[in-house]
Structures are given as C-alpha cells and as structure tokens.
PDB file of N, CA and C in Angstrom:
ATOM      1  N   MET A   1      14.493  96.019  11.844  1.00 47.00           N
ATOM      2  CA  MET A   1      14.779  96.076  12.907  1.00 47.00           C
ATOM      3  C   MET A   1      13.646  96.729  13.887  1.00 47.00           C
ATOM      4  N   GLY A   2      13.902  96.449  14.974  1.00 55.00           N
ATOM      5  CA  GLY A   2      12.402  96.660  16.481  1.00 55.00           C
ATOM      6  C   GLY A   2      12.154  98.048  16.788  1.00 55.00           C
ATOM      7  N   ARG A   3      11.176  97.823  17.334  1.00 72.00           N
ATOM      8  CA  ARG A   3      10.524  98.920  17.854  1.00 72.00           C
ATOM      9  C   ARG A   3      11.676  99.435  19.047  1.00 72.00           C
ATOM     10  N   GLY A   4      11.721 100.683  19.282  1.00 76.00           N
ATOM     11  CA  GLY A   4      12.621 101.386  20.371  1.00 76.00           C
ATOM     12  C   GLY A   4      11.545 101.673  21.758  1.00 76.00           C
ATOM     13  N   LYS A   5      11.789 101.450  22.776  1.00 87.00           N
ATOM     14  CA  LYS A   5      11.329 101.869  24.350  1.00 87.00           C
ATOM     15  C   LYS A   5      10.404 103.311  23.958  1.00 87.00           C
ATOM     16  N   LYS A   6       9.185 103.054  24.411  1.00 92.00           N
ATOM     17  CA  LYS A   6       8.163 104.255  24.066  1.00 92.00           C
ATOM     18  C   LYS A   6       8.550 105.582  25.363  1.00 92.00           C
ATOM     19  N   TYR A   7       8.836 106.767  24.688  1.00 95.00           N
ATOM     20  CA  TYR A   7       8.447 107.942  25.054  1.00 95.00           C
ATOM     21  C   TYR A   7       7.553 108.602  26.241  1.00 95.00           C
ATOM     22  N   ASP A   8       8.067 108.703  27.399  1.00 94.00           N
ATOM     23  CA  ASP A   8       6.990 109.024  27.940  1.00 94.00           C
ATOM     24  C   ASP A   8       7.228 110.858  28.005  1.00 94.00           C
ATOM     25  N   ILE A   9       6.574 111.507  29.177  1.00 94.00           N
ATOM     26  CA  ILE A   9       5.771 113.020  28.750  1.00 94.00           C
ATOM     27  C   ILE A   9       7.655 113.717  29.226  1.00 94.00           C
ATOM     28  N   GLU A  10       8.116 113.145  30.173  1.00 95.00           N
ATOM     29  CA  GLU A  10       9.066 113.632  30.708  1.00 95.00           C
ATOM     30  C   GLU A  10      10.262 113.795  29.566  1.00 95.00           C
ATOM     31  N   GLU A  11      10.639 112.599  28.607  1.00 96.00           N
ATOM     32  CA  GLU A  11      11.631 112.526  27.597  1.00 96.00           C
ATOM     33  C   GLU A  11      10.913 113.355  26.548  1.00 96.00           C
ATOM     34  N   THR A  12       9.825 113.579  26.219  1.00 96.00           N
ATOM     35  CA  THR A  12       9.162 114.625  25.279  1.00 96.00           C
ATOM     36  C   THR A  12       9.528 115.684  25.588  1.00 96.00           C
ATOM     37  N   GLU A  13       9.327 115.756  26.752  1.00 96.00           N
ATOM     38  CA  GLU A  13       9.240 117.682  27.141  1.00 96.00           C
ATOM     39  C   GLU A  13      11.446 117.810  27.066  1.00 96.00           C
ATOM     40  N   LYS A  14      12.130 116.931  27.368  1.00 96.00           N
ATOM     41  CA  LYS A  14      13.518 117.358  27.460  1.00 96.00           C
ATOM     42  C   LYS A  14      13.957 116.969  25.677  1.00 96.00           C
ATOM     43  N   ILE A  15      13.328 116.392  25.092  1.00 96.00           N
ATOM     44  CA  ILE A  15      13.610 116.386  23.379  1.00 96.00           C
ATOM     45  C   ILE A  15      13.062 117.579  22.824  1.00 96.00           C
ATOM     46  N   CYS A  16      11.879 118.096  23.092  1.00 95.00           N
ATOM     47  CA  CYS A  16      11.257 119.271  23.000  1.00 95.00           C
ATOM     48  C   CYS A  16      12.206 120.460  23.541  1.00 95.00           C
ATOM     49  N   LEU A  17      12.927 120.292  24.482  1.00 95.00           N
ATOM     50  CA  LEU A  17      13.855 121.364  25.187  1.00 95.00           C
ATOM     51  C   LEU A  17      15.080 121.340  24.136  1.00 95.00           C
ATOM     52  N   ALA A  18      15.634 120.454  24.225  1.00 95.00           N
ATOM     53  CA  ALA A  18      16.748 120.310  23.231  1.00 95.00           C
ATOM     54  C   ALA A  18      16.357 121.099  22.332  1.00 95.00           C
ATOM     55  N   TYR A  19      15.644 120.517  21.502  1.00 94.00           N
ATOM     56  CA  TYR A  19      15.303 121.360  19.947  1.00 94.00           C
ATOM     57  C   TYR A  19      14.936 122.096  19.954  1.00 94.00           C
ATOM     58  N   MET A  20      14.463 122.881  21.122  1.00 93.00           N
ATOM     59  CA  MET A  20      14.188 124.659  21.161  1.00 93.00           C
ATOM     60  C   MET A  20      15.344 124.807  21.424  1.00 93.00           C
ATOM     61  N   GLN A  21      16.000 124.947  22.070  1.00 92.00           N
ATOM     62  CA  GLN A  21      17.351 124.998  22.399  1.00 92.00           C
ATOM     63  C   GLN A  21      18.248 125.409  21.232  1.00 92.00           C
ATOM     64  N   ALA A  22      18.525 123.977  20.175  1.00 91.00           N
ATOM     65  CA  ALA A  22      19.415 124.381  19.205  1.00 91.00           C
ATOM     66  C   ALA A  22      18.517 125.166  18.266  1.00 91.00           C
ATOM     67  N   SER A  23      17.470 125.137  17.949  1.00 87.00           N
ATOM     68  CA  SER A  23      16.857 126.115  17.166  1.00 87.00           C
ATOM     69  C   SER A  23      16.982 127.417  17.174  1.00 87.00           C
ATOM     70  N   ASN A  24      16.885 128.266  18.937  1.00 84.00           N
ATOM     71  CA  ASN A  24      17.160 129.233  19.043  1.00 84.00           C
ATOM     72  C   ASN A  24      19.097 129.440  19.558  1.00 84.00           C
ATOM     73  N   ASN A  25      19.637 128.970  18.910  1.00 71.00           N
ATOM     74  CA  ASN A  25      21.323 129.273  19.025  1.00 71.00           C
ATOM     75  C   ASN A  25      21.268 130.380  18.131  1.00 71.00           C
ATOM     76  N   PRO A  26      21.488 131.947  18.980  1.00 67.00           N
ATOM     77  CA  PRO A  26      21.424 132.954  18.095  1.00 67.00           C
ATOM     78  C   PRO A  26      23.027 132.875  17.186  1.00 67.00           C
ATOM     79  N   ALA A  27      24.292 132.027  17.764  1.00 63.00           N
ATOM     80  CA  ALA A  27      25.573 132.255  17.304  1.00 63.00           C
ATOM     81  C   ALA A  27      25.502 131.503  15.873  1.00 63.00           C
ATOM     82  N   VAL A  28      24.566 130.505  15.591  1.00 59.00           N
ATOM     83  CA  VAL A  28      24.456 129.846  14.549  1.00 59.00           C
ATOM     84  C   VAL A  28      23.134 130.221  13.568  1.00 59.00           C
ATOM     85  N   GLY A  29      22.132 130.508  14.080  1.00 57.00           N
ATOM     86  CA  GLY A  29      21.222 131.157  13.576  1.00 57.00           C
ATOM     87  C   GLY A  29      20.765 130.189  12.511  1.00 57.00           C
ATOM     88  N   SER A  30      19.715 130.589  11.672  1.00 60.00           N
ATOM     89  CA  SER A  30      18.973 129.549  10.855  1.00 60.00           C
ATOM     90  C   SER A  30      19.809 128.939   9.628  1.00 60.00           C
ATOM     91  N   ALA A  31      21.166 129.539   9.563  1.00 63.00           N
ATOM     92  CA  ALA A  31      22.160 128.912   8.164  1.00 63.00           C
ATOM     93  C   ALA A  31      22.721 127.733   8.619  1.00 63.00           C
ATOM     94  N   GLN A  32      22.528 127.672   9.882  1.00 66.00           N
ATOM     95  CA  GLN A  32      23.144 126.057   9.888  1.00 66.00           C
ATOM     96  C   GLN A  32      22.861 124.983   9.431  1.00 66.00           C
ATOM     97  N   LYS A  33      23.840 124.210   9.098  1.00 82.00           N
ATOM     98  CA  LYS A  33      23.571 122.614   8.546  1.00 82.00           C
ATOM     99  C   LYS A  33      22.788 121.555   9.207  1.00 82.00           C
ATOM    100  N   ALA A  34      21.779 120.954   8.216  1.00 83.00           N
ATOM    101  CA  ALA A  34      21.449 120.185   9.009  1.00 83.00           C
ATOM    102  C   ALA A  34      21.716 118.966   9.960  1.00 83.00           C
ATOM    103  N   ASP A  35      22.953 118.823   9.232  1.00 85.00           N
ATOM    104  CA  ASP A  35      24.132 117.793  10.455  1.00 85.00           C
ATOM    105  C   ASP A  35      23.923 118.273  11.662  1.00 85.00           C
ATOM    106  N   ARG A  36      24.914 119.686  11.881  1.00 88.00           N
ATOM    107  CA  ARG A  36      25.428 120.193  12.668  1.00 88.00           C
ATOM    108  C   ARG A  36      24.255 120.813  13.759  1.00 88.00           C
ATOM    109  N   PHE A  37      23.198 120.888  12.902  1.00 90.00           N
ATOM    110  CA  PHE A  37      21.608 121.004  13.930  1.00 90.00           C
ATOM    111  C   PHE A  37      21.696 120.266  14.845  1.00 90.00           C
ATOM    112  N   TRP A  38      21.461 118.686  13.945  1.00 93.00           N
ATOM    113  CA  TRP A  38      21.210 117.715  14.784  1.00 93.00           C
ATOM    114  C   TRP A  38      22.132 117.234  16.235  1.00 93.00           C
ATOM    115  N   ASP A  39      23.586 117.828  15.662  1.00 93.00           N
ATOM    116  CA  ASP A  39      24.738 117.168  16.595  1.00 93.00           C
ATOM    117  C   ASP A  39      24.120 117.937  17.798  1.00 93.00           C
ATOM    118  N   THR A  40      23.722 119.265  17.742  1.00 92.00           N
ATOM    119  CA  THR A  40      23.470 120.383  18.893  1.00 92.00           C
ATOM    120  C   THR A  40      22.293 119.506  19.485  1.00 92.00           C
ATOM    121  N   VAL A  41      21.294 118.968  18.691  1.00 94.00           N
ATOM    122  CA  VAL A  41      20.019 118.836  19.735  1.00 94.00           C
ATOM    123  C   VAL A  41      20.482 117.403  20.416  1.00 94.00           C
ATOM    124  N   MET A  42      21.282 116.594  19.843  1.00 95.00           N
ATOM    125  CA  MET A  42      21.810 115.511  20.562  1.00 95.00           C
ATOM    126  C   MET A  42      22.291 115.776  21.430  1.00 95.00           C
ATOM    127  N   GLN A  43      23.689 116.646  21.844  1.00 95.00           N
ATOM    128  CA  GLN A  43      24.407 117.161  22.910  1.00 95.00           C
ATOM    129  C   GLN A  43      23.922 117.974  24.282  1.00 95.00           C
ATOM    130  N   LYS A  44      22.206 118.725  23.448  1.00 95.00           N
ATOM    131  CA  LYS A  44      21.454 119.398  24.354  1.00 95.00           C
ATOM    132  C   LYS A  44      20.850 118.443  25.224  1.00 95.00           C
ATOM    133  N   LEU A  45      19.944 117.170  24.160  1.00 96.00           N
ATOM    134  CA  LEU A  45      19.328 116.252  25.256  1.00 96.00           C
ATOM    135  C   LEU A  45      20.202 115.423  26.098  1.00 96.00           C
ATOM    136  N   ALA A  46      21.614 115.253  25.772  1.00 95.00           N
ATOM    137  CA  ALA A  46      22.715 114.411  26.240  1.00 95.00           C
ATOM    138  C   ALA A  46      23.034 115.122  28.278  1.00 95.00           C
ATOM    139  N   ASP A  47      22.904 116.709  27.371  1.00 95.00           N
ATOM    140  CA  ASP A  47      23.081 117.351  28.533  1.00 95.00           C
ATOM    141  C   ASP A  47      21.726 117.523  29.793  1.00 95.00           C
ATOM    142  N   LEU A  48      20.996 116.905  29.259  1.00 95.00           N
ATOM    143  CA  LEU A  48      19.260 117.253  30.012  1.00 95.00           C
ATOM    144  C   LEU A  48      18.603 116.172  30.555  1.00 95.00           C
ATOM    145  N   SER A  49      19.316 114.966  29.856  1.00 94.00           N
ATOM    146  CA  SER A  49      19.129 113.159  30.114  1.00 94.00           C
ATOM    147  C   SER A  49      19.610 113.190  31.627  1.00 94.00           C
ATOM    148  N   PRO A  50      18.858 112.511  32.373  1.00 94.00           N
ATOM    149  CA  PRO A  50      19.098 111.661  33.609  1.00 94.00           C
ATOM    150  C   PRO A  50      20.283 111.302  33.768  1.00 94.00           C
ATOM    151  N   THR A  51      21.485 111.369  34.796  1.00 92.00           N
ATOM    152  CA  THR A  51      22.311 110.304  34.839  1.00 92.00           C
ATOM    153  C   THR A  51      21.973 108.897  34.512  1.00 92.00           C
ATOM    154  N   ASP A  52      21.028 108.107  35.154  1.00 92.00           N
ATOM    155  CA  ASP A  52      20.605 107.237  35.056  1.00 92.00           C
ATOM    156  C   ASP A  52      19.844 106.354  34.369  1.00 92.00           C
ATOM    157  N   CYS A  53      19.504 107.370  32.904  1.00 90.00           N
ATOM    158  CA  CYS A  53      18.425 106.897  32.007  1.00 90.00           C
ATOM    159  C   CYS A  53      18.844 105.267  31.209  1.00 90.00           C
ATOM    160  N   PRO A  54      17.785 104.775  31.546  1.00 90.00           N
ATOM    161  CA  PRO A  54      17.807 103.143  31.187  1.00 90.00           C
ATOM    162  C   PRO A  54      18.626 103.561  29.249  1.00 90.00           C
ATOM    163  N   PRO A  55      18.927 102.392  29.136  1.00 89.00           N
ATOM    164  CA  PRO A  55      19.549 102.254  27.492  1.00 89.00           C
ATOM    165  C   PRO A  55      18.211 102.112  26.710  1.00 89.00           C
ATOM    166  N   GLY A  56      18.215 102.601  25.605  1.00 91.00           N
ATOM    167  CA  GLY A  56      17.066 102.655  24.538  1.00 91.00           C
ATOM    168  C   GLY A  56      16.494 104.080  25.037  1.00 91.00           C
ATOM    169  N   THR A  57      16.865 104.855  25.918  1.00 93.00           N
ATOM    170  CA  THR A  57      16.144 106.068  26.236  1.00 93.00           C
ATOM    171  C   THR A  57      16.535 107.458  25.972  1.00 93.00           C
ATOM    172  N   TYR A  58      16.219 108.861  25.894  1.00 93.00           N
ATOM    173  CA  TYR A  58      17.000 109.892  25.937  1.00 93.00           C
ATOM    174  C   TYR A  58      18.139 109.814  25.207  1.00 93.00           C
ATOM    175  N   LYS A  59      19.659 110.128  25.544  1.00 91.00           N
ATOM    176  CA  LYS A  59      20.595 110.229  24.981  1.00 91.00           C
ATOM    177  C   LYS A  59      20.789 108.849  23.864  1.00 91.00           C
ATOM    178  N   HIS A  60      20.348 108.152  24.868  1.00 92.00           N
ATOM    179  CA  HIS A  60      20.619 106.344  23.785  1.00 92.00           C
ATOM    180  C   HIS A  60      19.915 106.466  22.414  1.00 92.00           C
ATOM    181  N   ARG A  61      19.185 107.228  22.290  1.00 94.00           N
ATOM    182  CA  ARG A  61      18.647 107.132  21.049  1.00 94.00           C
ATOM    183  C   ARG A  61      19.117 107.170  20.010  1.00 94.00           C
ATOM    184  N   SER A  62      18.706 107.244  18.600  1.00 94.00           N
ATOM    185  CA  SER A  62      19.508 107.749  17.241  1.00 94.00           C
ATOM    186  C   SER A  62      19.154 109.368  17.207  1.00 94.00           C
ATOM    187  N   VAL A  63      19.794 109.536  16.529  1.00 95.00           N
ATOM    188  CA  VAL A  63      19.088 111.030  16.008  1.00 95.00           C
ATOM    189  C   VAL A  63      17.865 110.386  15.136  1.00 95.00           C
ATOM    190  N   ALA A  64      18.076 109.407  13.969  1.00 94.00           N
ATOM    191  CA  ALA A  64      16.727 109.216  12.876  1.00 94.00           C
ATOM    192  C   ALA A  64      15.391 108.630  14.009  1.00 94.00           C
ATOM    193  N   ALA A  65      15.602 108.216  15.249  1.00 95.00           N
ATOM    194  CA  ALA A  65      14.741 107.801  16.448  1.00 95.00           C
ATOM    195  C   ALA A  65      13.820 109.217  16.706  1.00 95.00           C
ATOM    196  N   ILE A  66      14.834 110.013  16.872  1.00 96.00           N
ATOM    197  CA  ILE A  66      14.356 111.191  17.620  1.00 96.00           C
ATOM    198  C   ILE A  66      13.492 112.233  16.524  1.00 96.00           C
ATOM    199  N   GLN A  67      14.057 112.211  15.109  1.00 96.00           N
ATOM    200  CA  GLN A  67      13.696 112.667  13.861  1.00 96.00           C
ATOM    201  C   GLN A  67      11.729 112.120  13.787  1.00 96.00           C
ATOM    202  N   CYS A  68      11.999 111.137  13.572  1.00 95.00           N
ATOM    203  CA  CYS A  68      10.757 110.187  13.475  1.00 95.00           C
ATOM    204  C   CYS A  68      10.203 110.587  14.472  1.00 95.00           C
ATOM    205  N   TYR A  69      10.352 110.653  15.383  1.00 95.00           N
ATOM    206  CA  TYR A  69       9.607 110.868  16.533  1.00 95.00           C
ATOM    207  C   TYR A  69       8.689 112.372  16.422  1.00 95.00           C
ATOM    208  N   LEU A  70       9.377 112.918  16.405  1.00 96.00           N
ATOM    209  CA  LEU A  70       9.273 114.463  16.296  1.00 96.00           C
ATOM    210  C   LEU A  70       8.039 114.678  15.312  1.00 96.00           C
ATOM    211  N   LYS A  71       8.717 114.118  14.025  1.00 96.00           N
ATOM    212  CA  LYS A  71       7.551 114.470  13.055  1.00 96.00           C
ATOM    213  C   LYS A  71       6.480 113.711  12.791  1.00 96.00           C
ATOM    214  N   GLU A  72       6.421 112.565  13.792  1.00 95.00           N
ATOM    215  CA  GLU A  72       5.201 111.458  13.764  1.00 95.00           C
ATOM    216  C   GLU A  72       4.298 111.817  14.522  1.00 95.00           C
ATOM    217  N   ASN A  73       5.115 112.569  16.090  1.00 94.00           N
ATOM    218  CA  ASN A  73       3.985 112.607  17.092  1.00 94.00           C
ATOM    219  C   ASN A  73       4.147 114.065  17.665  1.00 94.00           C
ATOM    220  N   VAL A  74       5.358 114.495  17.529  1.00 95.00           N
ATOM    221  CA  VAL A  74       5.020 116.303  18.169  1.00 95.00           C
ATOM    222  C   VAL A  74       4.631 117.406  17.272  1.00 95.00           C
ATOM    223  N   PHE A  75       5.232 117.332  16.182  1.00 94.00           N
ATOM    224  CA  PHE A  75       4.979 118.574  15.178  1.00 94.00           C
ATOM    225  C   PHE A  75       3.577 118.709  14.692  1.00 94.00           C
ATOM    226  N   PRO A  76       2.959 117.593  14.684  1.00 93.00           N
ATOM    227  CA  PRO A  76       1.640 117.331  14.017  1.00 93.00           C
ATOM    228  C   PRO A  76       0.870 118.191  15.126  1.00 93.00           C
ATOM    229  N   SER A  77       0.993 117.446  16.475  1.00 90.00           N
ATOM    230  CA  SER A  77       0.095 118.285  17.745  1.00 90.00           C
ATOM    231  C   SER A  77       0.482 119.700  17.872  1.00 90.00           C
ATOM    232  N   VAL A  78       1.986 120.580  17.666  1.00 90.00           N
ATOM    233  CA  VAL A  78       1.928 121.134  17.589  1.00 90.00           C
ATOM    234  C   VAL A  78       1.603 122.176  16.882  1.00 90.00           C
ATOM    235  N   ASN A  79       1.448 121.584  15.594  1.00 91.00           N
ATOM    236  CA  ASN A  79       0.769 122.370  14.152  1.00 91.00           C
ATOM    237  C   ASN A  79      -0.862 122.623  14.520  1.00 91.00           C
ATOM    238  N   LYS A  80      -1.413 121.748  15.181  1.00 90.00           N
ATOM    239  CA  LYS A  80      -2.635 121.997  15.477  1.00 90.00           C
ATOM    240  C   LYS A  80      -2.891 122.709  16.484  1.00 90.00           C
ATOM    241  N   PHE A  81      -1.848 122.711  17.631  1.00 89.00           N
ATOM    242  CA  PHE A  81      -2.202 124.126  18.591  1.00 89.00           C
ATOM    243  C   PHE A  81      -1.733 125.600  17.822  1.00 89.00           C
ATOM    244  N   GLN A  82      -0.840 125.306  17.088  1.00 90.00           N
ATOM    245  CA  GLN A  82      -0.773 126.414  16.513  1.00 90.00           C
ATOM    246  C   GLN A  82      -1.937 127.374  15.753  1.00 90.00           C
ATOM    247  N   LYS A  83      -2.607 126.479  15.265  1.00 92.00           N
ATOM    248  CA  LYS A  83      -3.825 126.574  14.175  1.00 92.00           C
ATOM    249  C   LYS A  83      -5.016 127.297  15.332  1.00 92.00           C
ATOM    250  N   SER A  84      -5.085 126.327  16.413  1.00 91.00           N
ATOM    251  CA  SER A  84      -6.030 127.220  17.421  1.00 91.00           C
ATOM    252  C   SER A  84      -5.452 128.348  18.201  1.00 91.00           C
ATOM    253  N   LEU A  85      -4.617 128.647  18.501  1.00 89.00           N
ATOM    254  CA  LEU A  85      -4.028 130.139  18.395  1.00 89.00           C
ATOM    255  C   LEU A  85      -4.016 131.135  17.801  1.00 89.00           C
ATOM    256  N   ARG A  86      -4.103 130.734  16.498  1.00 91.00           N
ATOM    257  CA  ARG A  86      -4.484 131.562  15.616  1.00 91.00           C
ATOM    258  C   ARG A  86      -5.804 131.960  15.495  1.00 91.00           C
ATOM    259  N   ARG A  87      -6.799 131.057  15.531  1.00 91.00           N
ATOM    260  CA  ARG A  87      -8.055 131.469  15.589  1.00 91.00           C
ATOM    261  C   ARG A  87      -8.368 132.470  16.451  1.00 91.00           C
ATOM    262  N   VAL A  88      -7.507 132.054  17.797  1.00 90.00           N
ATOM    263  CA  VAL A  88      -8.283 132.657  19.296  1.00 90.00           C
ATOM    264  C   VAL A  88      -7.583 134.263  18.809  1.00 90.00           C
ATOM    265  N   HIS A  89      -6.075 134.395  18.184  1.00 88.00           N
ATOM    266  CA  HIS A  89      -5.781 135.894  17.817  1.00 88.00           C
ATOM    267  C   HIS A  89      -6.729 136.582  16.769  1.00 88.00           C
ATOM    268  N   ALA A  90      -7.303 135.692  15.787  1.00 91.00           N
ATOM    269  CA  ALA A  90      -8.130 135.914  14.643  1.00 91.00           C
ATOM    270  C   ALA A  90      -9.401 136.559  15.274  1.00 91.00           C
ATOM    271  N   ALA A  91      -9.460 136.073  16.110  1.00 90.00           N
ATOM    272  CA  ALA A  91     -11.449 136.125  16.801  1.00 90.00           C
ATOM    273  C   ALA A  91     -10.925 137.670  17.519  1.00 90.00           C
ATOM    274  N   ASN A  92     -10.366 138.356  17.879  1.00 84.00           N
ATOM    275  CA  ASN A  92     -10.377 139.668  18.351  1.00 84.00           C
ATOM    276  C   ASN A  92     -11.227 139.623  19.284  1.00 84.00           C
ATOM    277  N   LEU A  93     -10.822 138.329  20.486  1.00 84.00           N
ATOM    278  CA  LEU A  93     -11.574 138.720  21.952  1.00 84.00           C
ATOM    279  C   LEU A  93     -11.700 139.892  22.676  1.00 84.00           C
ATOM    280  N   THR A  94     -12.445 140.459  23.132  1.00 84.00           N
ATOM    281  CA  THR A  94     -12.624 141.878  23.905  1.00 84.00           C
ATOM    282  C   THR A  94     -12.622 141.651  25.193  1.00 84.00           C
ATOM    283  N   GLY A  95     -12.245 142.264  26.039  1.00 85.00           N
ATOM    284  CA  GLY A  95     -11.861 141.815  27.377  1.00 85.00           C
ATOM    285  C   GLY A  95     -10.513 142.082  27.774  1.00 85.00           C
ATOM    286  N   GLY A  96      -9.924 142.748  26.991  1.00 86.00           N
ATOM    287  CA  GLY A  96      -7.959 143.012  27.304  1.00 86.00           C
ATOM    288  C   GLY A  96      -7.664 141.759  28.050  1.00 86.00           C
ATOM    289  N   LEU A  97      -7.663 140.595  26.722  1.00 89.00           N
ATOM    290  CA  LEU A  97      -7.083 139.114  27.256  1.00 89.00           C
ATOM    291  C   LEU A  97      -5.545 139.579  27.384  1.00 89.00           C
ATOM    292  N   THR A  98      -5.370 138.670  28.577  1.00 91.00           N
ATOM    293  CA  THR A  98      -3.264 138.646  28.362  1.00 91.00           C
ATOM    294  C   THR A  98      -3.131 137.455  27.198  1.00 91.00           C
ATOM    295  N   GLU A  99      -1.709 137.298  27.117  1.00 91.00           N
ATOM    296  CA  GLU A  99      -1.468 136.334  26.360  1.00 91.00           C
ATOM    297  C   GLU A  99      -1.621 135.233  26.351  1.00 91.00           C
ATOM    298  N   MET A 100      -1.201 134.901  27.975  1.00 92.00           N
ATOM    299  CA  MET A 100      -1.799 133.555  28.357  1.00 92.00           C
ATOM    300  C   MET A 100      -3.210 132.911  28.795  1.00 92.00           C
ATOM    301  N   GLU A 101      -3.906 134.077  29.149  1.00 91.00           N
ATOM    302  CA  GLU A 101      -5.401 133.598  28.856  1.00 91.00           C
ATOM    303  C   GLU A 101      -6.013 133.664  27.101  1.00 91.00           C
ATOM    304  N   LYS A 102      -5.302 133.623  26.247  1.00 88.00           N
ATOM    305  CA  LYS A 102      -5.446 133.591  24.608  1.00 88.00           C
ATOM    306  C   LYS A 102      -4.747 132.138  24.896  1.00 88.00           C
ATOM    307  N   ILE A 103      -3.885 131.840  24.913  1.00 89.00           N
ATOM    308  CA  ILE A 103      -3.005 130.661  24.895  1.00 89.00           C
ATOM    309  C   ILE A 103      -4.320 129.836  26.072  1.00 89.00           C
ATOM    310  N   ASN A 104      -4.743 129.620  27.095  1.00 91.00           N
ATOM    311  CA  ASN A 104      -5.415 128.810  27.689  1.00 91.00           C
ATOM    312  C   ASN A 104      -6.318 128.610  26.737  1.00 91.00           C
ATOM    313  N   ILE A 105      -7.368 129.674  26.234  1.00 90.00           N
ATOM    314  CA  ILE A 105      -8.634 129.557  25.344  1.00 90.00           C
ATOM    315  C   ILE A 105      -7.716 128.402  24.656  1.00 90.00           C
ATOM    316  N   ALA A 106      -6.974 128.413  23.677  1.00 89.00           N
ATOM    317  CA  ALA A 106      -6.451 127.735  22.373  1.00 89.00           C
ATOM    318  C   ALA A 106      -6.072 126.580  23.133  1.00 89.00           C
ATOM    319  N   VAL A 107      -5.458 126.242  24.354  1.00 89.00           N
ATOM    320  CA  VAL A 107      -5.301 125.028  24.626  1.00 89.00           C
ATOM    321  C   VAL A 107      -6.540 123.866  25.269  1.00 89.00           C
ATOM    322  N   ALA A 108      -7.610 125.214  25.388  1.00 91.00           N
ATOM    323  CA  ALA A 108      -9.379 124.452  25.247  1.00 91.00           C
ATOM    324  C   ALA A 108      -9.379 123.683  24.567  1.00 91.00           C
ATOM    325  N   MET A 109      -9.308 124.673  23.224  1.00 84.00           N
ATOM    326  CA  MET A 109      -9.726 124.466  21.767  1.00 84.00           C
ATOM    327  C   MET A 109      -9.047 123.074  21.317  1.00 84.00           C
ATOM    328  N   HIS A 110      -7.816 123.227  21.730  1.00 72.00           N
ATOM    329  CA  HIS A 110      -6.909 122.014  21.204  1.00 72.00           C
ATOM    330  C   HIS A 110      -7.583 120.570  21.615  1.00 72.00           C
ATOM    331  N   CYS A 111      -7.366 120.403  22.471  1.00 72.00           N
ATOM    332  CA  CYS A 111      -8.062 119.311  23.547  1.00 72.00           C
ATOM    333  C   CYS A 111      -9.235 118.627  23.322  1.00 72.00           C
TER     334      CYS A 111
END
C-alpha cells in the first residue's frame, strides 16, 4: 500500500483537537475501550473537517493512518515539549512568572 497525502498544519491541528476532545470526554472517562475511543476521535475529526476536504485527507484517512501519524510525528514532539516545560517548572524561576510566560520559555527551549 502506498503512502497517503502529506499532513499540513491545519489538518494536524484538527487531528490533535479531535484527539483531545475524545480524551477529555467526561461522560466516558478513562475507562473507554480503544475501539470506542478511536471511533470518537474519527467522529470528532469528521465534525472538524472542512466540507470540501480532498480525498485522502482529514476524515478520509483511516484510523490506522491517524494512529501512526500521531505516534510517529505528534507524540514525540509533545513529549519533548513536556520535558522542556517540566524543566522550566523545576527551575523555580523568580519574578512571579505567569503560566503563559513559563510556556513561552519552554517553547523557546523546545525549538
């Protein structure tokens, strides 16, 4: 099977948003089964997809393709950023920094 279309930033944001919305569903919580979770992710992604999205993108991708993309591209970057943010929090910087200022420092460290 060939490779699918390249993910752009807008599609990546929608996929992440769909994943977060499915993860934060208080009605189901952390006890939901994997199949139900991914069904929810795909439904959320379909809801967030542009009506004129080209074939092979957004809601037209398979669950396996979305899972692979998250695992290989998104999650490693998120984990790297989390490490940067933890380092900022552990540094106990002075000056009464807001959480957003700490996040901005972590972003600068991350990039």
